[in-house]
Amino acid sequence: MPTSARADVPSTVPAVSRPAARPPRRGRAAGRHAVAASALALVVAALGLAVPASGAPDAAPAAVSRLGTAGNKIVNAASTPVQLRGVSVLAPRHNAECPECHPKPISDVIDMTVSDGWQSDVVRLPVTVWGSLSVEDNVAQYVDPYVQQAVELGIYIIVDLHYVSDYGSTGVPQSTVSEFWDYVAPLYADVPNVIYEVFNEPVAPASWATWKAYIQPVVDDIRAVAPETLLLMGGPQWSTYVNQAAADPIAGNDIAYVYHLYPNQGDATAANLDAKFGNAAQQIPVILTEFGWNPPGEFSDPVVTQGTTSGWGIPLRQYLDARPHISWTAWLFDNYWKPQMFDHDWNLLGGEHQGAMIKAWLADQPYASPCASHAAVGATAVASSSGSATSGADKAVDGDCTNAGRWLSASGDTTPTLTITLDAPTVVDQVDVYSGFVGGGSVNVLRDFTVEVHTSAGWQRAAAFDDNTLGLVSAPGPAAAVDQVRLVITDPSNYTPDVARVFEVAVRAA
């Protein structure tokens, strides 16, 4: 919608809402190819292109409202603030690179984001442009079919130019970015479903002034041919410069600013997140187009994305739910690139992995922290040592898996132990041990230790872990009722200071 249509937005805006509910979906087999031929008839007609006569749709595409910005909010055509919530999918060009991952067609994946309880109202489509394909062929194969699908489904789609690179003289030339948008920007200018993310993650130079000088001409060129399309603007250092953007915004209308957030940036506390992007979001529109986590292991990378739902995901959800002017798309609705939401066979990852919680979040359903409710919460805990008065043994059974909720052994205690006495003998299914540091990677987790359980027959070993690199491990419970659980740690960590860092010992009743 024209900027002038939002000129009278009041300083006190209405409550932020989700985009309107989607109408019932039409049959995919007949509808998608019909839309592919004609849903953009207005666009191609405006460009003087021919529309195949065989492409008559079976019904009008589901309509969405044109999005823009007003103040620090994304708004619809009625100037009502909107919070976009959705997911990113895998860049289509990389869909067959992981043979053990059992890839699905990207069209099927996008269908999944709005079915079976998933309620995404926006899908982010990464577009990788390196290789031998021309921009035109790249868009025809890896962009346009999914734009048409989004139109059919009645959802928004972010066309994300997915460079993770330096820019300018030491990286991606400005001319390369311009070449892509010179073709794409006019192509979907009249399609309200489409949002443009101009450059995924510029890295260096780490200067907002340098970045602004590089990207402003690209924005100006986009605006010349797509004056109303919502633009999403990243920034240096992997799109973490929204504070700089708030102080010196890009010139132009209807621009929201991108922040990318992962556990390596620290706890999901209000103080930390405010400093990173929350304060800026009081001044400019901000959208997190990437965030995600998984516990250390095969579904997380070694450093950046290691976190748990209890310790990082749930606090982040609480933060963003209290700030509906900040939109988001979670990374990644796939079974390949990390941190994914599904295992290689497309089973949804739950518990401390992100998949099940993101699904519940999109549906506005609660998702209880697996760390917060178990048979040992509030039990008596005694440790061989504690690093401070605020990191005592009781922290290992307080139901809190944030950094503030950890038991830390004292420096110099080379073989720390922790003994938990349950309120009553309990038949135990398993004992989950959460260790490490949110944002610290695998070096902070317990390295060598055993989990022991006490029954009427005495102490017995439930499991032993050597050279551990996982932040969450599980030991099976015995057949008999358990009244005590003990950690015996022989190598606290692979980090200095070499102390035990235990979020929680969660005792799961059978």
Short mmCIF file of C-alpha atoms in Angstrom, two decimals:
data_model
loop_
_atom_site.label_atom_id
_atom_site.label_comp_id
_atom_site.label_asym_id
_atom_site.label_seq_id
_atom_site.Cartn_x
_atom_site.Cartn_y
_atom_site.Cartn_z
CA MET A 1 0.00 0.00 0.00
CA PRO A 2 1.21 3.56 -0.62
CA THR A 3 3.09 5.17 2.21
CA SER A 4 0.64 8.04 2.22
CA ALA A 5 -2.12 5.66 3.26
CA ARG A 6 -0.37 5.25 6.61
CA ALA A 7 0.43 8.90 7.19
CA ASP A 8 -2.26 9.27 9.84
CA VAL A 9 -1.19 6.30 12.01
CA PRO A 10 -1.76 7.41 15.62
CA SER A 11 1.12 7.50 18.08
CA THR A 12 -0.75 4.97 20.24
CA VAL A 13 -1.31 2.06 17.89
CA PRO A 14 -3.85 -0.75 18.26
CA ALA A 15 -2.86 -4.07 19.78
CA VAL A 16 -0.58 -6.10 17.57
CA SER A 17 -2.33 -8.99 15.85
CA ARG A 18 -1.39 -12.05 13.89
CA PRO A 19 -2.22 -11.94 10.15
CA ALA A 20 -5.78 -12.93 9.37
CA ALA A 21 -6.57 -16.64 9.41
CA ARG A 22 -6.01 -18.41 6.14
CA PRO A 23 -9.02 -19.62 4.16
CA PRO A 24 -9.38 -23.37 3.61
CA ARG A 25 -6.74 -24.74 1.25
CA ARG A 26 -7.64 -25.86 -2.22
CA GLY A 27 -6.46 -29.12 -3.72
CA ARG A 28 -2.69 -28.89 -4.17
CA ALA A 29 -2.32 -31.00 -7.31
CA ALA A 30 -4.69 -28.93 -9.42
CA GLY A 31 -4.22 -25.58 -7.79
CA ARG A 32 -0.49 -25.04 -7.61
CA HIS A 33 0.30 -25.44 -11.28
CA ALA A 34 -2.68 -23.31 -12.19
CA VAL A 35 -1.48 -20.55 -9.93
CA ALA A 36 2.05 -20.94 -11.28
CA ALA A 37 0.70 -19.99 -14.69
CA SER A 38 -1.67 -17.23 -13.71
CA ALA A 39 -1.52 -16.01 -10.10
CA LEU A 40 0.95 -13.35 -11.19
CA ALA A 41 -1.00 -12.39 -14.25
CA LEU A 42 -1.17 -8.79 -13.14
CA VAL A 43 2.56 -8.68 -12.61
CA VAL A 44 3.58 -10.22 -15.89
CA ALA A 45 0.99 -8.17 -17.75
CA ALA A 46 2.51 -5.04 -16.27
CA LEU A 47 5.90 -6.24 -17.46
CA GLY A 48 4.58 -6.92 -20.92
CA LEU A 49 5.03 -10.70 -20.65
CA ALA A 50 2.73 -13.32 -22.09
CA VAL A 51 0.57 -15.54 -19.87
CA PRO A 52 -0.03 -19.12 -21.06
CA ALA A 53 -3.65 -19.62 -22.04
CA SER A 54 -3.79 -23.03 -20.36
CA GLY A 55 -3.22 -21.64 -16.88
CA ALA A 56 -6.69 -20.70 -15.66
CA PRO A 57 -6.87 -21.19 -11.88
CA ASP A 58 -9.64 -23.21 -10.26
CA ALA A 59 -10.34 -20.41 -7.79
CA ALA A 60 -8.97 -17.00 -6.84
CA PRO A 61 -5.77 -17.13 -4.80
CA ALA A 62 -6.14 -16.51 -1.10
CA ALA A 63 -5.65 -12.80 -0.48
CA VAL A 64 -3.23 -11.32 2.04
CA SER A 65 -2.83 -7.71 3.02
CA ARG A 66 0.03 -5.61 1.72
CA LEU A 67 2.53 -5.07 4.54
CA GLY A 68 4.51 -1.97 5.36
CA THR A 69 5.90 -0.23 8.42
CA ALA A 70 4.77 2.54 10.74
CA GLY A 71 7.03 3.69 13.53
CA ASN A 72 8.57 0.59 15.07
CA LYS A 73 5.95 -1.85 13.79
CA ILE A 74 5.08 -3.87 10.73
CA VAL A 75 1.53 -2.97 9.72
CA ASN A 76 -1.06 -4.19 7.25
CA ALA A 77 -3.01 -2.17 4.69
CA ALA A 78 -5.39 -0.98 7.40
CA SER A 79 -2.44 0.33 9.43
CA THR A 80 -3.01 -2.36 12.06
CA PRO A 81 0.22 -3.67 13.59
CA VAL A 82 1.03 -7.26 12.61
CA GLN A 83 3.38 -9.81 14.13
CA LEU A 84 4.67 -12.26 11.55
CA ARG A 85 5.56 -15.71 12.95
CA GLY A 86 6.86 -18.58 10.88
CA VAL A 87 9.83 -20.67 9.85
CA SER A 88 12.66 -20.82 7.37
CA VAL A 89 12.93 -23.75 4.99
CA LEU A 90 16.06 -25.17 3.41
CA ALA A 91 17.48 -23.36 0.39
CA PRO A 92 15.99 -25.44 -2.47
CA ARG A 93 19.30 -25.75 -4.33
CA HIS A 94 20.71 -27.75 -1.41
CA ASN A 95 17.84 -30.14 -0.95
CA ALA A 96 19.61 -33.25 -2.22
CA GLU A 97 23.00 -32.81 -0.57
CA CYS A 98 22.34 -35.08 2.42
CA PRO A 99 21.49 -38.61 1.27
CA GLU A 100 20.93 -39.92 4.80
CA CYS A 101 18.43 -37.13 5.46
CA HIS A 102 15.64 -38.51 3.22
CA PRO A 103 14.89 -35.13 1.64
CA LYS A 104 11.34 -34.06 0.82
CA PRO A 105 10.43 -31.77 -2.08
CA ILE A 106 10.50 -28.18 -0.85
CA SER A 107 6.89 -27.78 -2.00
CA ASP A 108 5.89 -30.58 0.39
CA VAL A 109 7.91 -28.97 3.17
CA ILE A 110 6.16 -25.64 2.67
CA ASP A 111 2.81 -27.42 2.76
CA MET A 112 3.86 -28.93 6.10
CA THR A 113 4.44 -25.48 7.60
CA VAL A 114 0.70 -24.75 7.42
CA SER A 115 -0.73 -28.20 8.13
CA ASP A 116 -0.87 -30.85 10.87
CA GLY A 117 -0.98 -28.25 13.62
CA TRP A 118 1.72 -25.99 12.21
CA GLN A 119 0.38 -22.48 11.77
CA SER A 120 3.08 -20.48 10.05
CA ASP A 121 1.86 -17.31 8.44
CA VAL A 122 5.21 -16.63 6.77
CA VAL A 123 7.86 -18.87 5.23
CA ARG A 124 11.39 -17.68 4.66
CA LEU A 125 12.93 -19.01 1.44
CA PRO A 126 16.74 -18.81 1.31
CA VAL A 127 18.03 -18.23 -2.20
CA THR A 128 21.64 -19.23 -2.78
CA VAL A 129 23.02 -17.77 -5.98
CA TRP A 130 26.51 -19.18 -6.36
CA GLY A 131 27.03 -21.62 -9.21
CA SER A 132 26.63 -21.57 -12.96
CA LEU A 133 22.93 -20.65 -13.14
CA SER A 134 21.88 -17.23 -14.33
CA VAL A 135 19.68 -15.15 -12.04
CA GLU A 136 16.75 -15.79 -14.34
CA ASP A 137 17.18 -19.57 -14.28
CA ASN A 138 17.83 -19.58 -10.55
CA VAL A 139 14.57 -17.71 -9.90
CA ALA A 140 12.60 -19.84 -12.33
CA GLN A 141 13.71 -23.08 -10.68
CA TYR A 142 14.22 -22.19 -7.03
CA VAL A 143 12.06 -19.15 -6.27
CA ASP A 144 9.03 -18.73 -8.49
CA PRO A 145 7.35 -22.11 -7.81
CA TYR A 146 7.37 -21.37 -4.10
CA VAL A 147 6.14 -17.81 -4.51
CA GLN A 148 3.20 -19.23 -6.43
CA GLN A 149 2.65 -21.79 -3.69
CA ALA A 150 2.62 -19.07 -1.02
CA VAL A 151 0.04 -17.15 -3.02
CA GLU A 152 -2.10 -20.28 -3.23
CA LEU A 153 -1.76 -21.00 0.47
CA GLY A 154 -2.49 -17.44 1.47
CA ILE A 155 0.75 -16.91 3.41
CA TYR A 156 3.67 -14.52 3.19
CA ILE A 157 7.00 -15.59 1.73
CA ILE A 158 10.36 -13.94 2.37
CA VAL A 159 12.67 -14.11 -0.63
CA ASP A 160 15.99 -14.14 1.21
CA LEU A 161 19.17 -13.46 -0.78
CA HIS A 162 21.14 -15.90 1.32
CA TYR A 163 24.73 -14.75 1.28
CA VAL A 164 26.83 -15.39 4.39
CA SER A 165 29.83 -13.39 3.32
CA ASP A 166 31.95 -10.30 3.52
CA TYR A 167 30.74 -7.56 1.22
CA GLY A 168 32.33 -4.95 -0.98
CA SER A 169 35.97 -5.02 -2.00
CA THR A 170 36.73 -8.13 0.08
CA GLY A 171 33.48 -10.01 -0.52
CA VAL A 172 30.29 -9.96 -2.55
CA PRO A 173 30.40 -7.07 -5.03
CA GLN A 174 27.53 -4.62 -4.88
CA SER A 175 26.91 -5.31 -8.56
CA THR A 176 26.14 -8.96 -7.78
CA VAL A 177 23.48 -8.04 -5.22
CA SER A 178 22.06 -5.45 -7.61
CA GLU A 179 21.89 -7.98 -10.43
CA PHE A 180 19.67 -10.25 -8.34
CA TRP A 181 17.31 -7.53 -7.15
CA ASP A 182 17.18 -5.77 -10.51
CA TYR A 183 15.54 -8.95 -11.79
CA VAL A 184 13.52 -10.05 -8.75
CA ALA A 185 12.29 -6.73 -7.39
CA PRO A 186 9.98 -5.83 -10.30
CA LEU A 187 8.92 -9.45 -10.80
CA TYR A 188 6.92 -9.62 -7.55
CA ALA A 189 6.36 -5.93 -6.90
CA ASP A 190 2.58 -6.32 -7.21
CA VAL A 191 2.34 -9.52 -5.16
CA PRO A 192 1.51 -8.61 -1.54
CA ASN A 193 2.57 -12.07 -0.30
CA VAL A 194 6.22 -11.40 -1.13
CA ILE A 195 8.75 -9.78 1.22
CA TYR A 196 12.35 -9.09 0.21
CA GLU A 197 15.30 -9.81 2.54
CA VAL A 198 18.03 -7.90 0.79
CA PHE A 199 21.20 -9.67 2.06
CA ASN A 200 21.07 -12.47 4.61
CA GLU A 201 24.29 -12.08 6.61
CA PRO A 202 26.91 -9.55 5.60
CA VAL A 203 29.91 -10.19 7.82
CA ALA A 204 32.67 -7.61 7.32
CA PRO A 205 33.64 -4.78 7.21
CA ALA A 206 32.10 -4.49 10.69
CA SER A 207 30.97 -0.93 10.10
CA TRP A 208 27.39 0.27 9.76
CA ALA A 209 28.51 3.34 7.80
CA THR A 210 30.38 1.16 5.30
CA TRP A 211 27.43 -1.22 5.03
CA LYS A 212 24.95 1.61 4.55
CA ALA A 213 27.04 3.11 1.75
CA TYR A 214 27.18 -0.33 0.10
CA ILE A 215 23.48 -1.25 0.39
CA GLN A 216 21.71 2.13 0.06
CA PRO A 217 22.01 2.22 -3.76
CA VAL A 218 20.57 -1.31 -3.92
CA VAL A 219 17.61 -0.23 -1.80
CA ASP A 220 17.11 2.83 -3.97
CA ASP A 221 17.03 0.65 -7.09
CA ILE A 222 14.54 -1.76 -5.50
CA ARG A 223 12.30 1.12 -4.48
CA ALA A 224 12.32 2.49 -8.02
CA VAL A 225 10.58 -0.67 -9.29
CA ALA A 226 8.95 -2.05 -6.12
CA PRO A 227 7.89 1.03 -4.16
CA GLU A 228 5.60 -0.79 -1.72
CA THR A 229 7.24 -4.17 -1.03
CA LEU A 230 8.29 -4.69 2.59
CA LEU A 231 12.09 -4.85 2.77
CA LEU A 232 14.05 -6.68 5.47
CA MET A 233 17.49 -5.25 6.09
CA GLY A 234 20.37 -7.18 7.64
CA GLY A 235 23.66 -5.72 8.73
CA PRO A 236 27.29 -6.52 9.48
CA GLN A 237 28.53 -9.26 11.77
CA TRP A 238 25.97 -11.83 10.69
CA SER A 239 23.03 -9.39 10.94
CA THR A 240 23.47 -8.22 14.51
CA TYR A 241 23.71 -4.45 13.97
CA VAL A 242 20.17 -3.26 14.71
CA ASN A 243 21.38 -0.82 17.38
CA GLN A 244 23.45 0.91 14.71
CA ALA A 245 20.47 0.82 12.35
CA ALA A 246 18.29 2.52 14.96
CA ALA A 247 20.83 5.32 15.22
CA ASP A 248 21.26 5.70 11.44
CA PRO A 249 18.47 3.99 9.45
CA ILE A 250 18.63 3.17 5.77
CA ALA A 251 16.82 5.81 3.74
CA GLY A 252 13.51 4.63 2.34
CA ASN A 253 10.03 3.56 3.27
CA ASP A 254 8.74 0.25 4.65
CA ILE A 255 12.02 -1.21 5.90
CA ALA A 256 12.25 -3.60 8.88
CA TYR A 257 15.62 -4.51 10.36
CA VAL A 258 16.93 -8.05 10.78
CA TYR A 259 18.57 -9.62 13.80
CA HIS A 260 19.94 -13.19 13.90
CA LEU A 261 20.08 -14.77 17.36
CA TYR A 262 21.63 -18.01 18.61
CA PRO A 263 22.63 -19.38 22.04
CA ASN A 264 26.31 -18.51 21.55
CA GLN A 265 25.24 -14.89 22.08
CA GLY A 266 24.35 -15.61 25.70
CA ASP A 267 21.34 -16.20 27.90
CA ALA A 268 17.86 -15.34 26.70
CA THR A 269 17.38 -12.90 29.55
CA ALA A 270 15.57 -9.61 29.13
CA ALA A 271 18.74 -7.68 29.93
CA ASN A 272 20.79 -9.49 27.29
CA LEU A 273 18.11 -9.44 24.59
CA ASP A 274 17.19 -5.82 25.22
CA ALA A 275 20.81 -4.85 24.70
CA LYS A 276 21.09 -6.87 21.50
CA PHE A 277 17.86 -5.92 19.72
CA GLY A 278 15.00 -5.22 22.14
CA ASN A 279 15.91 -1.60 22.82
CA ALA A 280 16.35 -0.94 19.12
CA ALA A 281 12.91 -2.50 18.50
CA GLN A 282 11.39 0.35 20.49
CA GLN A 283 12.57 2.70 17.73
CA ILE A 284 12.59 0.72 14.47
CA PRO A 285 10.75 -2.37 13.18
CA VAL A 286 12.78 -5.48 14.05
CA ILE A 287 12.33 -9.06 12.85
CA LEU A 288 14.35 -12.09 13.88
CA THR A 289 14.63 -13.95 10.61
CA GLU A 290 16.91 -16.54 12.20
CA PHE A 291 17.07 -18.09 15.65
CA GLY A 292 17.23 -21.66 16.84
CA TRP A 293 18.82 -24.14 19.19
CA ASN A 294 19.36 -27.83 19.83
CA PRO A 295 21.28 -29.61 22.60
CA PRO A 296 24.87 -30.54 21.79
CA GLY A 297 24.89 -33.56 19.52
CA GLU A 298 24.20 -34.50 15.94
CA PHE A 299 21.47 -31.89 15.44
CA SER A 300 23.52 -28.88 16.56
CA ASP A 301 26.77 -27.36 15.37
CA PRO A 302 29.75 -27.39 17.75
CA VAL A 303 29.35 -23.86 19.14
CA VAL A 304 26.79 -21.44 17.74
CA THR A 305 23.46 -23.24 18.17
CA GLN A 306 24.01 -25.33 21.28
CA GLY A 307 21.21 -24.74 23.76
CA THR A 308 18.14 -26.34 25.26
CA THR A 309 14.44 -25.60 25.18
CA SER A 310 14.44 -25.28 28.97
CA GLY A 311 17.48 -23.06 29.25
CA TRP A 312 17.17 -20.91 26.14
CA GLY A 313 14.09 -21.57 24.01
CA ILE A 314 11.40 -21.03 26.64
CA PRO A 315 12.95 -17.81 28.02
CA LEU A 316 13.19 -16.51 24.44
CA ARG A 317 9.54 -17.37 23.81
CA GLN A 318 8.52 -15.54 26.97
CA TYR A 319 10.53 -12.52 25.89
CA LEU A 320 9.09 -12.35 22.37
CA ASP A 321 5.53 -13.11 23.45
CA ALA A 322 5.72 -10.04 25.68
CA ARG A 323 6.93 -7.95 22.71
CA PRO A 324 4.54 -8.68 19.82
CA HIS A 325 5.95 -5.78 17.81
CA ILE A 326 8.95 -8.06 17.06
CA SER A 327 8.25 -10.58 14.28
CA TRP A 328 10.17 -13.81 13.77
CA THR A 329 10.94 -16.82 11.60
CA ALA A 330 12.63 -19.77 13.31
CA TRP A 331 15.58 -21.60 11.74
CA LEU A 332 15.24 -24.36 10.44
CA PHE A 333 12.15 -26.29 9.31
CA ASP A 334 14.13 -29.16 7.85
CA ASN A 335 16.11 -32.30 8.65
CA TYR A 336 19.50 -31.24 7.26
CA TRP A 337 20.96 -27.79 8.01
CA LYS A 338 21.46 -27.18 11.72
CA PRO A 339 19.74 -26.61 14.07
CA GLN A 340 16.96 -28.55 12.39
CA MET A 341 13.48 -29.30 13.72
CA PHE A 342 13.28 -32.90 12.47
CA ASP A 343 15.56 -35.92 12.56
CA HIS A 344 16.78 -37.41 9.30
CA ASP A 345 13.56 -39.44 8.94
CA TRP A 346 11.31 -36.40 9.49
CA ASN A 347 10.35 -37.23 13.04
CA LEU A 348 9.70 -34.02 14.96
CA LEU A 349 12.44 -33.36 17.52
CA GLY A 350 10.95 -32.66 20.96
CA GLY A 351 12.05 -32.47 24.55
CA GLU A 352 15.03 -30.12 24.73
CA HIS A 353 15.25 -29.88 20.93
CA GLN A 354 13.47 -26.98 19.32
CA GLY A 355 11.01 -28.59 16.90
CA ALA A 356 8.07 -29.44 19.17
CA MET A 357 8.30 -26.16 21.04
CA ILE A 358 8.32 -24.08 17.84
CA LYS A 359 5.25 -25.97 16.66
CA ALA A 360 3.44 -25.33 19.94
CA TRP A 361 4.52 -21.70 19.89
CA LEU A 362 3.11 -21.11 16.41
CA ALA A 363 -0.19 -22.57 17.57
CA ASP A 364 -0.14 -20.49 20.78
CA GLN A 365 -0.06 -23.71 22.77
CA PRO A 366 1.91 -24.11 26.02
CA TYR A 367 5.10 -26.12 26.07
CA ALA A 368 6.38 -27.15 29.46
CA SER A 369 10.09 -27.15 30.13
CA PRO A 370 11.29 -30.77 30.42
CA CYS A 371 13.71 -29.47 33.03
CA ALA A 372 11.06 -27.91 35.25
CA SER A 373 8.93 -30.88 36.23
CA HIS A 374 10.42 -34.14 37.52
CA ALA A 375 10.52 -36.28 40.64
CA ALA A 376 13.60 -34.61 42.13
CA VAL A 377 12.49 -30.96 41.95
CA GLY A 378 12.93 -29.54 45.45
CA ALA A 379 14.63 -32.69 46.76
CA THR A 380 17.53 -32.52 49.21
CA ALA A 381 20.86 -32.20 47.38
CA VAL A 382 24.33 -32.29 48.90
CA ALA A 383 27.56 -31.63 46.97
CA SER A 384 31.21 -32.18 47.76
CA SER A 385 31.75 -28.48 47.06
CA SER A 386 30.10 -25.39 45.62
CA GLY A 387 31.64 -22.52 43.76
CA SER A 388 29.62 -19.86 45.57
CA ALA A 389 26.61 -19.28 47.79
CA THR A 390 24.47 -18.77 44.68
CA SER A 391 25.56 -21.97 42.91
CA GLY A 392 24.94 -24.57 45.59
CA ALA A 393 23.78 -28.16 45.23
CA ASP A 394 20.11 -27.15 45.46
CA LYS A 395 20.45 -25.52 42.04
CA ALA A 396 20.75 -28.99 40.46
CA VAL A 397 17.16 -29.80 41.46
CA ASP A 398 15.44 -26.41 41.18
CA GLY A 399 13.79 -26.98 37.78
CA ASP A 400 15.81 -24.14 36.25
CA CYS A 401 18.06 -24.94 33.30
CA THR A 402 19.27 -21.42 32.66
CA ASN A 403 22.82 -20.37 33.51
CA ALA A 404 21.55 -18.86 36.76
CA GLY A 405 20.13 -22.25 37.80
CA ARG A 406 23.34 -24.30 37.88
CA TRP A 407 25.28 -26.10 40.56
CA LEU A 408 28.97 -25.26 40.18
CA SER A 409 31.62 -27.20 42.02
CA ALA A 410 34.52 -25.36 43.58
CA SER A 411 37.75 -24.83 41.70
CA GLY A 412 40.22 -27.41 42.97
CA ASP A 413 37.60 -30.10 43.59
CA THR A 414 38.95 -32.57 41.04
CA THR A 415 36.33 -35.28 41.70
CA PRO A 416 33.09 -33.51 42.55
CA THR A 417 30.08 -35.50 43.73
CA LEU A 418 26.42 -34.63 44.01
CA THR A 419 23.93 -36.70 46.01
CA ILE A 420 20.18 -36.21 45.74
CA THR A 421 17.75 -37.72 48.25
CA LEU A 422 14.22 -38.08 46.93
CA ASP A 423 11.21 -37.29 49.08
CA ALA A 424 10.04 -40.90 48.76
CA PRO A 425 11.25 -44.09 47.04
CA THR A 426 10.31 -43.79 43.37
CA VAL A 427 10.37 -46.17 40.44
CA VAL A 428 12.54 -44.29 37.96
CA ASP A 429 12.35 -44.54 34.19
CA GLN A 430 15.52 -42.51 33.54
CA VAL A 431 17.80 -39.85 34.94
CA ASP A 432 18.57 -36.88 32.68
CA VAL A 433 21.74 -34.91 33.40
CA TYR A 434 21.89 -31.37 31.99
CA SER A 435 25.34 -29.81 32.13
CA GLY A 436 27.43 -27.06 30.62
CA PHE A 437 26.85 -23.39 29.93
CA VAL A 438 24.29 -21.79 27.61
CA GLY A 439 26.36 -20.22 24.87
CA GLY A 440 29.54 -22.02 25.87
CA GLY A 441 29.65 -25.03 23.54
CA SER A 442 30.56 -28.62 24.31
CA VAL A 443 33.77 -27.85 26.23
CA ASN A 444 31.79 -26.80 29.31
CA VAL A 445 29.77 -30.01 29.76
CA LEU A 446 30.60 -32.78 32.21
CA ARG A 447 33.31 -34.89 30.60
CA ASP A 448 33.77 -38.14 32.59
CA PHE A 449 31.18 -39.18 35.18
CA THR A 450 28.85 -41.90 36.38
CA VAL A 451 25.21 -41.81 37.37
CA GLU A 452 24.48 -44.03 40.37
CA VAL A 453 21.14 -44.91 41.98
CA HIS A 454 20.39 -46.21 45.46
CA THR A 455 17.75 -48.87 46.07
CA SER A 456 16.99 -51.19 48.98
CA ALA A 457 19.87 -53.32 47.67
CA GLY A 458 22.35 -50.46 47.91
CA TRP A 459 24.17 -48.29 45.36
CA GLN A 460 24.44 -49.41 41.73
CA ARG A 461 25.73 -47.80 38.57
CA ALA A 462 23.04 -46.72 36.13
CA ALA A 463 25.39 -45.41 33.40
CA ALA A 464 28.94 -44.17 32.82
CA PHE A 465 29.94 -41.41 30.41
CA ASP A 466 33.49 -40.96 29.14
CA ASP A 467 34.76 -38.14 26.92
CA ASN A 468 31.23 -36.75 26.90
CA THR A 469 30.45 -33.78 24.64
CA LEU A 470 26.66 -33.67 25.10
CA GLY A 471 24.82 -31.18 27.26
CA LEU A 472 22.02 -33.66 27.93
CA VAL A 473 22.55 -37.36 28.59
CA SER A 474 20.22 -40.00 30.01
CA ALA A 475 20.78 -43.00 32.27
CA PRO A 476 18.17 -45.77 32.58
CA GLY A 477 16.47 -46.40 35.91
CA PRO A 478 16.56 -49.79 37.68
CA ALA A 479 13.58 -52.08 38.20
CA ALA A 480 13.46 -51.32 41.92
CA ALA A 481 12.37 -48.07 43.58
CA VAL A 482 15.08 -45.44 43.98
CA ASP A 483 15.53 -43.21 47.01
CA GLN A 484 18.82 -41.51 46.07
CA VAL A 485 20.68 -40.49 42.91
CA ARG A 486 24.37 -39.63 42.78
CA LEU A 487 26.76 -38.10 40.26
CA VAL A 488 30.39 -39.11 40.64
CA ILE A 489 32.51 -36.87 38.40
CA THR A 490 36.11 -37.75 37.57
CA ASP A 491 36.71 -35.11 34.89
CA PRO A 492 34.50 -32.05 35.35
CA SER A 493 35.03 -30.43 31.93
CA ASN A 494 37.38 -29.66 29.08
CA TYR A 495 37.50 -26.00 30.04
CA THR A 496 39.30 -23.68 32.42
CA PRO A 497 38.26 -23.30 35.19
CA ASP A 498 37.78 -27.06 35.32
CA VAL A 499 34.65 -27.24 37.46
CA ALA A 500 31.40 -29.19 37.23
CA ARG A 501 28.58 -27.19 35.69
CA VAL A 502 25.23 -28.92 36.20
CA PHE A 503 21.94 -27.29 35.29
CA GLU A 504 19.73 -30.10 36.53
CA VAL A 505 19.59 -33.75 37.47
CA ALA A 506 16.07 -34.60 36.31
CA VAL A 507 14.69 -37.81 37.75
CA ARG A 508 11.88 -39.12 35.54
CA ALA A 509 9.35 -41.27 37.37
CA ALA A 510 8.20 -44.38 35.51
#
